[in-house]
């Protein structure tokens, strides 16, 4: 598991700079580093297919190396892919060019917290793999999305969960009782990425949604990913059992007792006709 610590939170600009520098350092190796969670990305992609139609325009917030933007583009969706890390966007541009999807994906260095400055209207938005956990003020993101997403447009947000059943079990297995008691209590934590400590603001699905609701978003669905299926760093679970748990994880993540304990949660949101 990642080495974590409680911290004094930096201001929003410092947090963005830290994340940008950290992810630039790992950009060339990023795709390999997330390969162990390919099953989770497949589940997200299946969700995106249900939400967005060919010809629609979608924002990808914290697009990283463009994996999700390219998936949407392959299905005819136009994507504006934003990230604070120039290094990640350089890798994304290479990936997009190699896939010959340049005509469908535009990339920009941009902070998700500044969406209210964008002069555009889109049909929806996505943000995957904890990109929004690194933003200091989630309400600013929600307010920006409310301005740029059309009425009844859909937003799919995938974020690190404050409490993870597998993290908790890991502490118990190592008899780290103190860490087990603290699991899920920290409002913010630090993950070491590219040799830099990057602040991640931690939410459960309810507290995350509380930032979107006042900005005119209705909750269509909330579910977990990674409540049952072990992380790829857990080596001792037989492969056949992992595959069974993966199928159950994807099917049952919306159950009340599971959606609170996954490594990640997903919010499926709809922008109301009249925000606020």
PDB file of C-alpha atoms in Angstrom:
ATOM      1  CA  UNK A   1       0.000   0.000   0.000  1.00  0.00           C
ATOM      2  CA  UNK A   2       1.048   3.607  -0.591  1.00  0.00           C
ATOM      3  CA  UNK A   3       2.848   5.319   2.250  1.00  0.00           C
ATOM      4  CA  UNK A   4       0.459   7.908   3.658  1.00  0.00           C
ATOM      5  CA  UNK A   5       0.604  10.630   6.277  1.00  0.00           C
ATOM      6  CA  UNK A   6      -1.572  13.338   7.733  1.00  0.00           C
ATOM      7  CA  UNK A   7      -0.443  16.830   6.885  1.00  0.00           C
ATOM      8  CA  UNK A   8      -1.038  20.545   7.033  1.00  0.00           C
ATOM      9  CA  UNK A   9      -2.900  21.270   3.817  1.00  0.00           C
ATOM     10  CA  UNK A  10      -1.297  23.657   1.294  1.00  0.00           C
ATOM     11  CA  UNK A  11      -3.294  26.291  -0.495  1.00  0.00           C
ATOM     12  CA  UNK A  12      -4.998  25.406  -3.791  1.00  0.00           C
ATOM     13  CA  UNK A  13      -2.243  26.795  -6.044  1.00  0.00           C
ATOM     14  CA  UNK A  14       0.475  24.918  -4.132  1.00  0.00           C
ATOM     15  CA  UNK A  15      -1.551  21.715  -4.329  1.00  0.00           C
ATOM     16  CA  UNK A  16      -1.989  22.034  -8.094  1.00  0.00           C
ATOM     17  CA  UNK A  17       1.700  22.738  -8.608  1.00  0.00           C
ATOM     18  CA  UNK A  18       2.654  19.692  -6.565  1.00  0.00           C
ATOM     19  CA  UNK A  19       0.309  17.428  -8.529  1.00  0.00           C
ATOM     20  CA  UNK A  20       1.455  18.847 -11.876  1.00  0.00           C
ATOM     21  CA  UNK A  21       5.132  18.316 -11.102  1.00  0.00           C
ATOM     22  CA  UNK A  22       4.598  14.874  -9.599  1.00  0.00           C
ATOM     23  CA  UNK A  23       2.605  13.519 -12.521  1.00  0.00           C
ATOM     24  CA  UNK A  24       4.987  15.038 -15.057  1.00  0.00           C
ATOM     25  CA  UNK A  25       7.754  12.980 -13.442  1.00  0.00           C
ATOM     26  CA  UNK A  26       5.883   9.701 -13.915  1.00  0.00           C
ATOM     27  CA  UNK A  27       4.179  10.458 -17.244  1.00  0.00           C
ATOM     28  CA  UNK A  28       6.271   8.066 -19.344  1.00  0.00           C
ATOM     29  CA  UNK A  29       5.570   5.165 -16.972  1.00  0.00           C
ATOM     30  CA  UNK A  30       2.018   6.036 -15.978  1.00  0.00           C
ATOM     31  CA  UNK A  31       0.177   3.617 -18.261  1.00  0.00           C
ATOM     32  CA  UNK A  32       2.217   0.693 -16.944  1.00  0.00           C
ATOM     33  CA  UNK A  33       1.651   1.786 -13.345  1.00  0.00           C
ATOM     34  CA  UNK A  34      -2.152   1.693 -13.685  1.00  0.00           C
ATOM     35  CA  UNK A  35      -2.303  -1.528 -15.706  1.00  0.00           C
ATOM     36  CA  UNK A  36      -3.226  -3.471 -12.567  1.00  0.00           C
ATOM     37  CA  UNK A  37      -6.507  -1.550 -12.420  1.00  0.00           C
ATOM     38  CA  UNK A  38      -7.426  -2.182 -16.060  1.00  0.00           C
ATOM     39  CA  UNK A  39     -10.526  -4.061 -14.866  1.00  0.00           C
ATOM     40  CA  UNK A  40     -11.748  -0.892 -13.146  1.00  0.00           C
ATOM     41  CA  UNK A  41     -11.171   1.203 -16.250  1.00  0.00           C
ATOM     42  CA  UNK A  42     -13.166  -1.332 -18.287  1.00  0.00           C
ATOM     43  CA  UNK A  43     -16.072  -0.901 -15.871  1.00  0.00           C
ATOM     44  CA  UNK A  44     -15.867   2.872 -16.244  1.00  0.00           C
ATOM     45  CA  UNK A  45     -15.720   2.611 -20.018  1.00  0.00           C
ATOM     46  CA  UNK A  46     -18.859   0.488 -20.043  1.00  0.00           C
ATOM     47  CA  UNK A  47     -20.533   3.250 -18.040  1.00  0.00           C
ATOM     48  CA  UNK A  48     -19.325   5.922 -20.473  1.00  0.00           C
ATOM     49  CA  UNK A  49     -20.736   3.976 -23.418  1.00  0.00           C
ATOM     50  CA  UNK A  50     -24.169   4.141 -21.828  1.00  0.00           C
ATOM     51  CA  UNK A  51     -23.896   7.879 -21.143  1.00  0.00           C
ATOM     52  CA  UNK A  52     -22.432   9.460 -24.269  1.00  0.00           C
ATOM     53  CA  UNK A  53     -23.393   9.188 -27.935  1.00  0.00           C
ATOM     54  CA  UNK A  54     -21.309   9.686 -31.089  1.00  0.00           C
ATOM     55  CA  UNK A  55     -21.086  13.353 -32.004  1.00  0.00           C
ATOM     56  CA  UNK A  56     -21.432  14.620 -28.444  1.00  0.00           C
ATOM     57  CA  UNK A  57     -18.751  16.779 -26.837  1.00  0.00           C
ATOM     58  CA  UNK A  58     -17.360  15.703 -23.456  1.00  0.00           C
ATOM     59  CA  UNK A  59     -14.823  17.169 -21.016  1.00  0.00           C
ATOM     60  CA  UNK A  60     -12.199  14.829 -19.553  1.00  0.00           C
ATOM     61  CA  UNK A  61     -10.929  16.417 -16.327  1.00  0.00           C
ATOM     62  CA  UNK A  62      -7.496  15.214 -15.274  1.00  0.00           C
ATOM     63  CA  UNK A  63      -7.156  13.252 -18.493  1.00  0.00           C
ATOM     64  CA  UNK A  64      -3.667  11.928 -17.739  1.00  0.00           C
ATOM     65  CA  UNK A  65      -2.230  10.071 -20.716  1.00  0.00           C
ATOM     66  CA  UNK A  66      -5.532  10.110 -22.574  1.00  0.00           C
ATOM     67  CA  UNK A  67      -6.735   6.542 -21.996  1.00  0.00           C
ATOM     68  CA  UNK A  68     -10.342   7.541 -21.331  1.00  0.00           C
ATOM     69  CA  UNK A  69     -10.403  10.300 -23.941  1.00  0.00           C
ATOM     70  CA  UNK A  70      -9.228   7.828 -26.580  1.00  0.00           C
ATOM     71  CA  UNK A  71     -11.893   5.324 -25.570  1.00  0.00           C
ATOM     72  CA  UNK A  72     -14.601   7.932 -26.052  1.00  0.00           C
ATOM     73  CA  UNK A  73     -13.079   9.127 -29.326  1.00  0.00           C
ATOM     74  CA  UNK A  74     -13.048   5.589 -30.713  1.00  0.00           C
ATOM     75  CA  UNK A  75     -16.812   5.651 -30.233  1.00  0.00           C
ATOM     76  CA  UNK A  76     -17.249   8.940 -32.065  1.00  0.00           C
ATOM     77  CA  UNK A  77     -17.319  11.305 -29.073  1.00  0.00           C
ATOM     78  CA  UNK A  78     -15.475  14.641 -29.317  1.00  0.00           C
ATOM     79  CA  UNK A  79     -13.311  15.181 -26.225  1.00  0.00           C
ATOM     80  CA  UNK A  80     -11.672  18.224 -24.682  1.00  0.00           C
ATOM     81  CA  UNK A  81      -9.018  16.638 -22.454  1.00  0.00           C
ATOM     82  CA  UNK A  82      -7.677  18.797 -19.615  1.00  0.00           C
ATOM     83  CA  UNK A  83      -4.827  18.190 -17.172  1.00  0.00           C
ATOM     84  CA  UNK A  84      -2.572  20.304 -14.945  1.00  0.00           C
ATOM     85  CA  UNK A  85       0.498  18.258 -15.932  1.00  0.00           C
ATOM     86  CA  UNK A  86       2.208  19.219 -19.190  1.00  0.00           C
ATOM     87  CA  UNK A  87       4.173  15.966 -19.048  1.00  0.00           C
ATOM     88  CA  UNK A  88       1.022  13.871 -18.900  1.00  0.00           C
ATOM     89  CA  UNK A  89      -0.483  15.848 -21.778  1.00  0.00           C
ATOM     90  CA  UNK A  90       2.637  15.358 -23.890  1.00  0.00           C
ATOM     91  CA  UNK A  91       2.254  11.616 -23.388  1.00  0.00           C
ATOM     92  CA  UNK A  92      -1.466  11.896 -24.133  1.00  0.00           C
ATOM     93  CA  UNK A  93      -0.762  13.711 -27.401  1.00  0.00           C
ATOM     94  CA  UNK A  94       1.640  10.968 -28.468  1.00  0.00           C
ATOM     95  CA  UNK A  95      -0.900   8.285 -27.603  1.00  0.00           C
ATOM     96  CA  UNK A  96      -3.685  10.135 -29.406  1.00  0.00           C
ATOM     97  CA  UNK A  97      -1.542  10.717 -32.506  1.00  0.00           C
ATOM     98  CA  UNK A  98      -0.474   7.069 -32.602  1.00  0.00           C
ATOM     99  CA  UNK A  99      -4.134   6.057 -32.424  1.00  0.00           C
ATOM    100  CA  UNK A 100      -4.988   8.579 -35.188  1.00  0.00           C
ATOM    101  CA  UNK A 101      -7.629  10.229 -33.034  1.00  0.00           C
ATOM    102  CA  UNK A 102      -6.300  13.798 -33.309  1.00  0.00           C
ATOM    103  CA  UNK A 103      -9.447  15.016 -35.031  1.00  0.00           C
ATOM    104  CA  UNK A 104     -11.628  13.974 -32.097  1.00  0.00           C
ATOM    105  CA  UNK A 105      -9.479  14.857 -29.065  1.00  0.00           C
ATOM    106  CA  UNK A 106      -8.217  18.321 -28.140  1.00  0.00           C
ATOM    107  CA  UNK A 107      -5.811  18.648 -25.199  1.00  0.00           C
ATOM    108  CA  UNK A 108      -5.141  21.637 -22.938  1.00  0.00           C
ATOM    109  CA  UNK A 109      -3.095  22.353 -19.835  1.00  0.00           C
ATOM    110  CA  UNK A 110      -5.847  23.450 -17.486  1.00  0.00           C
ATOM    111  CA  UNK A 111      -6.808  23.227 -13.820  1.00  0.00           C
ATOM    112  CA  UNK A 112     -10.221  21.670 -13.179  1.00  0.00           C
ATOM    113  CA  UNK A 113     -10.781  24.262 -10.445  1.00  0.00           C
ATOM    114  CA  UNK A 114     -10.841  27.016 -13.110  1.00  0.00           C
ATOM    115  CA  UNK A 115     -13.658  25.635 -15.264  1.00  0.00           C
ATOM    116  CA  UNK A 116     -15.798  28.726 -14.761  1.00  0.00           C
ATOM    117  CA  UNK A 117     -13.358  30.598 -17.013  1.00  0.00           C
ATOM    118  CA  UNK A 118     -13.960  28.263 -19.954  1.00  0.00           C
ATOM    119  CA  UNK A 119     -16.155  29.740 -22.662  1.00  0.00           C
ATOM    120  CA  UNK A 120     -17.849  26.623 -24.007  1.00  0.00           C
ATOM    121  CA  UNK A 121     -20.815  24.298 -23.639  1.00  0.00           C
ATOM    122  CA  UNK A 122     -20.449  20.511 -23.503  1.00  0.00           C
ATOM    123  CA  UNK A 123     -22.801  17.542 -23.369  1.00  0.00           C
ATOM    124  CA  UNK A 124     -21.112  15.977 -20.359  1.00  0.00           C
ATOM    125  CA  UNK A 125     -17.918  15.366 -18.431  1.00  0.00           C
ATOM    126  CA  UNK A 126     -15.834  12.599 -16.903  1.00  0.00           C
ATOM    127  CA  UNK A 127     -13.055  12.490 -14.344  1.00  0.00           C
ATOM    128  CA  UNK A 128     -11.356   9.224 -13.444  1.00  0.00           C
ATOM    129  CA  UNK A 129      -8.771   7.739 -11.106  1.00  0.00           C
ATOM    130  CA  UNK A 130      -8.672  10.334  -8.337  1.00  0.00           C
ATOM    131  CA  UNK A 131      -7.892  13.370 -10.497  1.00  0.00           C
ATOM    132  CA  UNK A 132     -10.446  15.389  -8.534  1.00  0.00           C
ATOM    133  CA  UNK A 133      -9.025  14.234  -5.198  1.00  0.00           C
ATOM    134  CA  UNK A 134      -6.039  16.493  -5.890  1.00  0.00           C
ATOM    135  CA  UNK A 135      -8.237  19.601  -6.283  1.00  0.00           C
ATOM    136  CA  UNK A 136      -8.417  21.608  -3.058  1.00  0.00           C
ATOM    137  CA  UNK A 137     -12.001  22.842  -3.536  1.00  0.00           C
ATOM    138  CA  UNK A 138     -14.362  20.312  -5.111  1.00  0.00           C
ATOM    139  CA  UNK A 139     -17.199  22.833  -4.975  1.00  0.00           C
ATOM    140  CA  UNK A 140     -15.306  25.050  -7.439  1.00  0.00           C
ATOM    141  CA  UNK A 141     -15.180  22.137  -9.871  1.00  0.00           C
ATOM    142  CA  UNK A 142     -18.901  21.499  -9.409  1.00  0.00           C
ATOM    143  CA  UNK A 143     -19.733  25.168  -9.975  1.00  0.00           C
ATOM    144  CA  UNK A 144     -17.621  25.228 -13.116  1.00  0.00           C
ATOM    145  CA  UNK A 145     -19.237  22.079 -14.465  1.00  0.00           C
ATOM    146  CA  UNK A 146     -22.673  23.552 -13.789  1.00  0.00           C
ATOM    147  CA  UNK A 147     -21.766  26.455 -16.059  1.00  0.00           C
ATOM    148  CA  UNK A 148     -20.315  24.476 -18.966  1.00  0.00           C
ATOM    149  CA  UNK A 149     -22.441  21.285 -19.008  1.00  0.00           C
ATOM    150  CA  UNK A 150     -25.736  21.628 -20.859  1.00  0.00           C
ATOM    151  CA  UNK A 151     -29.046  21.020 -19.043  1.00  0.00           C
ATOM    152  CA  UNK A 152     -29.609  17.278 -18.532  1.00  0.00           C
ATOM    153  CA  UNK A 153     -25.980  16.592 -19.450  1.00  0.00           C
ATOM    154  CA  UNK A 154     -24.277  13.794 -17.539  1.00  0.00           C
ATOM    155  CA  UNK A 155     -21.156  13.894 -15.380  1.00  0.00           C
ATOM    156  CA  UNK A 156     -19.382  10.708 -14.251  1.00  0.00           C
ATOM    157  CA  UNK A 157     -16.918  11.219 -11.389  1.00  0.00           C
ATOM    158  CA  UNK A 158     -14.558   8.456 -10.170  1.00  0.00           C
ATOM    159  CA  UNK A 159     -12.702   9.290  -6.940  1.00  0.00           C
ATOM    160  CA  UNK A 160     -10.665   7.690  -4.186  1.00  0.00           C
ATOM    161  CA  UNK A 161     -12.892   6.709  -1.282  1.00  0.00           C
ATOM    162  CA  UNK A 162     -12.123   7.859   2.238  1.00  0.00           C
ATOM    163  CA  UNK A 163     -12.549   4.323   3.631  1.00  0.00           C
ATOM    164  CA  UNK A 164     -11.283   1.207   1.849  1.00  0.00           C
ATOM    165  CA  UNK A 165     -12.136  -2.278   3.079  1.00  0.00           C
ATOM    166  CA  UNK A 166      -8.891  -3.648   1.644  1.00  0.00           C
ATOM    167  CA  UNK A 167      -6.758  -0.998   3.305  1.00  0.00           C
ATOM    168  CA  UNK A 168      -8.487  -1.724   6.608  1.00  0.00           C
ATOM    169  CA  UNK A 169      -7.970  -5.479   6.228  1.00  0.00           C
ATOM    170  CA  UNK A 170      -4.323  -4.874   5.343  1.00  0.00           C
ATOM    171  CA  UNK A 171      -3.737  -3.005   8.581  1.00  0.00           C
ATOM    172  CA  UNK A 172      -5.468  -5.759  10.541  1.00  0.00           C
ATOM    173  CA  UNK A 173      -3.386  -8.435   8.814  1.00  0.00           C
ATOM    174  CA  UNK A 174      -0.219  -6.607   9.891  1.00  0.00           C
ATOM    175  CA  UNK A 175      -1.634  -5.999  13.393  1.00  0.00           C
ATOM    176  CA  UNK A 176      -1.400  -2.270  12.948  1.00  0.00           C
ATOM    177  CA  UNK A 177      -4.356  -1.598  15.219  1.00  0.00           C
ATOM    178  CA  UNK A 178      -3.795   2.155  15.445  1.00  0.00           C
ATOM    179  CA  UNK A 179      -3.817   2.618  11.657  1.00  0.00           C
ATOM    180  CA  UNK A 180      -6.878   0.374  11.389  1.00  0.00           C
ATOM    181  CA  UNK A 181      -8.778   2.565  13.859  1.00  0.00           C
ATOM    182  CA  UNK A 182      -7.875   5.679  11.873  1.00  0.00           C
ATOM    183  CA  UNK A 183      -8.853   4.253   8.470  1.00  0.00           C
ATOM    184  CA  UNK A 184     -11.339   6.558   6.795  1.00  0.00           C
ATOM    185  CA  UNK A 185     -11.033   9.408   9.292  1.00  0.00           C
ATOM    186  CA  UNK A 186      -8.499  11.681   7.588  1.00  0.00           C
ATOM    187  CA  UNK A 187     -10.045  14.478   5.486  1.00  0.00           C
ATOM    188  CA  UNK A 188      -6.818  14.684   3.483  1.00  0.00           C
ATOM    189  CA  UNK A 189      -3.764  12.479   2.980  1.00  0.00           C
ATOM    190  CA  UNK A 190      -0.470  12.522   1.150  1.00  0.00           C
ATOM    191  CA  UNK A 191       0.563   9.988  -1.476  1.00  0.00           C
ATOM    192  CA  UNK A 192       4.138   9.884  -2.750  1.00  0.00           C
ATOM    193  CA  UNK A 193       4.049  10.213  -6.545  1.00  0.00           C
ATOM    194  CA  UNK A 194       7.164  10.768  -8.609  1.00  0.00           C
ATOM    195  CA  UNK A 195       9.128  11.413  -5.431  1.00  0.00           C
ATOM    196  CA  UNK A 196       6.767  14.220  -4.381  1.00  0.00           C
ATOM    197  CA  UNK A 197       4.143  14.192  -1.667  1.00  0.00           C
ATOM    198  CA  UNK A 198       0.824  15.023  -3.302  1.00  0.00           C
ATOM    199  CA  UNK A 199      -2.186  16.099  -1.250  1.00  0.00           C
ATOM    200  CA  UNK A 200      -5.347  14.078  -1.860  1.00  0.00           C
ATOM    201  CA  UNK A 201      -8.581  15.372  -0.367  1.00  0.00           C
ATOM    202  CA  UNK A 202     -10.631  12.412   0.793  1.00  0.00           C
ATOM    203  CA  UNK A 203     -14.388  11.981   0.446  1.00  0.00           C
ATOM    204  CA  UNK A 204     -17.024   9.337   0.664  1.00  0.00           C
ATOM    205  CA  UNK A 205     -19.669   9.421  -2.040  1.00  0.00           C
ATOM    206  CA  UNK A 206     -22.112  11.405   0.116  1.00  0.00           C
ATOM    207  CA  UNK A 207     -19.663  14.159   1.043  1.00  0.00           C
ATOM    208  CA  UNK A 208     -18.501  14.398  -2.572  1.00  0.00           C
ATOM    209  CA  UNK A 209     -22.088  14.705  -3.799  1.00  0.00           C
ATOM    210  CA  UNK A 210     -22.744  17.448  -1.232  1.00  0.00           C
ATOM    211  CA  UNK A 211     -20.439  19.655  -3.339  1.00  0.00           C
ATOM    212  CA  UNK A 212     -22.383  18.971  -6.543  1.00  0.00           C
ATOM    213  CA  UNK A 213     -25.958  19.129  -5.274  1.00  0.00           C
ATOM    214  CA  UNK A 214     -26.000  22.898  -4.540  1.00  0.00           C
ATOM    215  CA  UNK A 215     -24.643  23.499  -8.049  1.00  0.00           C
ATOM    216  CA  UNK A 216     -27.640  21.936  -9.734  1.00  0.00           C
ATOM    217  CA  UNK A 217     -26.623  18.286 -10.125  1.00  0.00           C
ATOM    218  CA  UNK A 218     -28.966  15.413  -9.404  1.00  0.00           C
ATOM    219  CA  UNK A 219     -27.588  12.040  -8.310  1.00  0.00           C
ATOM    220  CA  UNK A 220     -28.542   9.314 -10.764  1.00  0.00           C
ATOM    221  CA  UNK A 221     -26.382   6.580  -9.215  1.00  0.00           C
ATOM    222  CA  UNK A 222     -23.547   6.011  -6.752  1.00  0.00           C
ATOM    223  CA  UNK A 223     -21.507   2.836  -6.519  1.00  0.00           C
ATOM    224  CA  UNK A 224     -18.124   1.566  -5.416  1.00  0.00           C
ATOM    225  CA  UNK A 225     -15.296  -0.074  -7.322  1.00  0.00           C
ATOM    226  CA  UNK A 226     -12.780  -2.132  -5.394  1.00  0.00           C
ATOM    227  CA  UNK A 227     -14.888  -3.159  -2.406  1.00  0.00           C
ATOM    228  CA  UNK A 228     -14.657  -6.882  -3.177  1.00  0.00           C
ATOM    229  CA  UNK A 229     -11.980  -7.245  -5.836  1.00  0.00           C
ATOM    230  CA  UNK A 230      -8.526  -7.015  -4.194  1.00  0.00           C
ATOM    231  CA  UNK A 231      -5.970  -4.440  -5.383  1.00  0.00           C
ATOM    232  CA  UNK A 232      -3.337  -5.806  -7.754  1.00  0.00           C
ATOM    233  CA  UNK A 233      -0.776  -5.298  -4.982  1.00  0.00           C
ATOM    234  CA  UNK A 234      -2.407  -8.117  -2.987  1.00  0.00           C
ATOM    235  CA  UNK A 235      -0.528 -11.139  -4.310  1.00  0.00           C
ATOM    236  CA  UNK A 236      -1.865 -14.084  -2.329  1.00  0.00           C
ATOM    237  CA  UNK A 237      -5.403 -14.290  -3.704  1.00  0.00           C
ATOM    238  CA  UNK A 238      -5.775 -17.044  -6.360  1.00  0.00           C
ATOM    239  CA  UNK A 239      -6.413 -15.708  -9.850  1.00  0.00           C
ATOM    240  CA  UNK A 240      -9.706 -17.556 -10.269  1.00  0.00           C
ATOM    241  CA  UNK A 241     -11.035 -16.055  -7.041  1.00  0.00           C
ATOM    242  CA  UNK A 242      -9.888 -12.584  -8.136  1.00  0.00           C
ATOM    243  CA  UNK A 243     -11.900 -12.941 -11.347  1.00  0.00           C
ATOM    244  CA  UNK A 244     -15.000 -14.025  -9.431  1.00  0.00           C
ATOM    245  CA  UNK A 245     -14.632 -11.137  -6.987  1.00  0.00           C
ATOM    246  CA  UNK A 246     -14.146  -8.744  -9.901  1.00  0.00           C
ATOM    247  CA  UNK A 247     -17.439  -9.762 -11.498  1.00  0.00           C
ATOM    248  CA  UNK A 248     -19.238  -9.468  -8.174  1.00  0.00           C
ATOM    249  CA  UNK A 249     -17.588  -6.111  -7.491  1.00  0.00           C
ATOM    250  CA  UNK A 250     -18.879  -4.612 -10.731  1.00  0.00           C
ATOM    251  CA  UNK A 251     -22.372  -6.059 -10.309  1.00  0.00           C
ATOM    252  CA  UNK A 252     -22.913  -5.344  -6.613  1.00  0.00           C
ATOM    253  CA  UNK A 253     -21.091  -2.058  -6.026  1.00  0.00           C
ATOM    254  CA  UNK A 254     -24.344  -0.087  -5.691  1.00  0.00           C
ATOM    255  CA  UNK A 255     -25.513  -2.123  -2.690  1.00  0.00           C
ATOM    256  CA  UNK A 256     -25.644   0.110   0.410  1.00  0.00           C
ATOM    257  CA  UNK A 257     -23.092  -1.881   2.410  1.00  0.00           C
ATOM    258  CA  UNK A 258     -20.605  -2.057  -0.465  1.00  0.00           C
ATOM    259  CA  UNK A 259     -20.734   1.426  -1.946  1.00  0.00           C
ATOM    260  CA  UNK A 260     -19.290   2.845   1.293  1.00  0.00           C
ATOM    261  CA  UNK A 261     -16.183   0.624   1.441  1.00  0.00           C
ATOM    262  CA  UNK A 262     -14.642   0.441  -2.043  1.00  0.00           C
ATOM    263  CA  UNK A 263     -11.218   1.786  -2.945  1.00  0.00           C
ATOM    264  CA  UNK A 264     -13.033   4.173  -5.290  1.00  0.00           C
ATOM    265  CA  UNK A 265     -16.578   5.422  -5.712  1.00  0.00           C
ATOM    266  CA  UNK A 266     -18.422   6.611  -8.813  1.00  0.00           C
ATOM    267  CA  UNK A 267     -21.040   9.353  -8.971  1.00  0.00           C
ATOM    268  CA  UNK A 268     -23.351   9.491 -11.983  1.00  0.00           C
ATOM    269  CA  UNK A 269     -24.764  13.020 -12.021  1.00  0.00           C
ATOM    270  CA  UNK A 270     -27.270  14.862 -14.196  1.00  0.00           C
ATOM    271  CA  UNK A 271     -27.176  18.621 -14.624  1.00  0.00           C
ATOM    272  CA  UNK A 272     -30.624  20.034 -13.862  1.00  0.00           C
ATOM    273  CA  UNK A 273     -32.459  22.277 -16.290  1.00  0.00           C
ATOM    274  CA  UNK A 274     -32.148  25.209 -13.861  1.00  0.00           C
ATOM    275  CA  UNK A 275     -28.936  25.126 -11.755  1.00  0.00           C
ATOM    276  CA  UNK A 276     -29.105  25.754  -8.013  1.00  0.00           C
TER     277      UNK A 276
END
